[in-house]
Steps between C-alpha positions, in 0.01 A plus 500: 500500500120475499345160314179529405259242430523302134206606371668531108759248473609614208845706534474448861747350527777688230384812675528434842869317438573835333443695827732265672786600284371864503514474901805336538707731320528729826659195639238431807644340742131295643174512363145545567210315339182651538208252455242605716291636156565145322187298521604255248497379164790275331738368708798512256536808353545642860764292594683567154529817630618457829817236368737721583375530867423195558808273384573167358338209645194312662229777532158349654293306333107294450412219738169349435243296738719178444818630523619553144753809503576683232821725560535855390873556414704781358879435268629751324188709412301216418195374751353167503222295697544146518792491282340703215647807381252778504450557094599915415175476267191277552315378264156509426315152624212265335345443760457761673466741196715766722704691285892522512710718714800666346807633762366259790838491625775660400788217657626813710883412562603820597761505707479820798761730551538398863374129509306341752401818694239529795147475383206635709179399351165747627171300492103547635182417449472537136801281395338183402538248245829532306575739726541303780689267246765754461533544893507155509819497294645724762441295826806330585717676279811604718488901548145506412242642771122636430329798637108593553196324546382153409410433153159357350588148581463373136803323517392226226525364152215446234382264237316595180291250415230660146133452484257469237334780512848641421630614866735418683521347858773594743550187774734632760747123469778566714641739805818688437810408722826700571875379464495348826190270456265748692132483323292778474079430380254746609641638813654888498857505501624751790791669424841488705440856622147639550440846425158688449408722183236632304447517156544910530878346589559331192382730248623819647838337518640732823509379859427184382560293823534198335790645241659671761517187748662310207775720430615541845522086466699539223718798625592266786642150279855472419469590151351808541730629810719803351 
C-alpha cells in the first residue's frame, strides 16, 4: 500500500480507509507501507488510515524545547494528541481565516481480518514531514521493521501563527518522538534495513529491490509461515 503525500485533505482520509478494507479482503497475512513518495502534509488523515495497522495505544507524539509532550494515541478508530480527539470535520477558524476541512478523519475502527500482522514500512529521501510522522508511528511497534534509505529528516511539528498582510507563518514548535521516548528534529531517520533504489524502481513497480527485500521479511515471521 503506497501513501502519498496529503496534498488534498479532503476524502483523504475516507478513501484511503476504503483501500484498507478493499486490501484486506484477500486476507494478507503482513503488510507493506510504502512511503518513500510521501513528503508530507497533515499528519492525521494518514494515520486514520493506517488504524488498522497500527493498533490501539500510545503512538509517538510532540515534545517541545521545554519539555511539554503532547502524546499521539490511537482507541478504537479514534486519534488524539494531548488528550484531544482528532475532530472527523474541522472547522473553519477566525483567526486564521483558513477554511474548514470536511472528512479529516474518518475515526477508522476497522478491525483486520488477521489482526496485528507484520508491518514493513519502505522509506527514502523524499519521505518528510508527515511522512516521517507516520513511520514514526511504526518505530517500536512489535513486528514492525522499515526498509530503504533515510528519509528527509523533517521529523517535526509546526505552529501557525497569521499575519497582517493576511499570511500565514509556519514556526517549526516542537520535534516528533516515537512510543519509546526516542526524539527525532532535523536529523534523517535511517531505516532498520538499508537498501538502494532509484526512482525508475518505484514507478516501474518490477524488481523493485526495496519491495522485494520486504517481502522476503515478511515471508520469514511466524504469521506468514505456511
Amino acid at each position: 500500500m503506497s501513501l502519498p503525500t496529503t496534498d488534498r485533505i479532503t476524502g483523504y482520509a475516507k478513501t484511503g480507509a476504503h483501500l484498507v478494507r478493499t486490501l484486506d479482503a484477500a486476507r494478507p497475512c503482513g503488510w507493506i507501507v510504502d512511503l518513500r513518495a510521501d513528503s508530507g502534509g497533515a499528519i492525521w488523515p494518514k494515520l486514520d488510515v493506517l488504524a488498522p495497522l497500527v493498533g490501539d495505544g500510545h503512538l509517538g507524539g510532540f515534545v517541545d524545547a521545554d519539555g511539554n509532550q503532547a502524546a499521539w494515541t490511537l482507541h478504537r478508530g479514534q486519534l488524539s494528541i494531548g488528550g484531544e480527539v482528532v475532530p472527523k470535520d474541522i472547522p473553519p477558524s477566525i483567526e486564521t481565516g483558513a477554511s474548514g476541512v470536511k472528512d479529516y478523519v474518518t475515526h477508522n475502527a476497522y478491525v483486520l481480518k488477521r489482526p496485528r500482522p507484520p508491518v514493513a514500512v519502505l522509506t527514502g529521501p523524499n519521505t518528510a514531514s508527515a511522512g516521517e510522522a507516520a513511520l514514526i508511528a511504526f518505530r517500536g511497534r512489535t513486528d514492525s521493521r522499515s526498509f530503504g534509505l533515510p528519509t528527509a529528516g523533517l521529523a517535526t511539528g509546526n505552529a501557525s501563527y497569521p499575519l497582517n498582510d493576511g499570511a500565514l507563518l509556519l514556526v517549526t514548535s516542537a520535534a516528533d518522538m516515537d512510543r519509546t521516548g526516542r526524539r527525532y528534529v532535523n536529523t534523517p531517520i535511517t531505516p532498520d534495513v538499508h537498501v538502494t533504489f532509484t526512482d525508475h524502481d518505484i514507478h516501474w513497480g518490477t524488481d523493485d529491490p526495496v519491495i522485494d527485500t520486504a517481502r522476503k521479511w515478511l515471508e520469514s515471521r511466524p504469521a506468514c509461515k505456511k
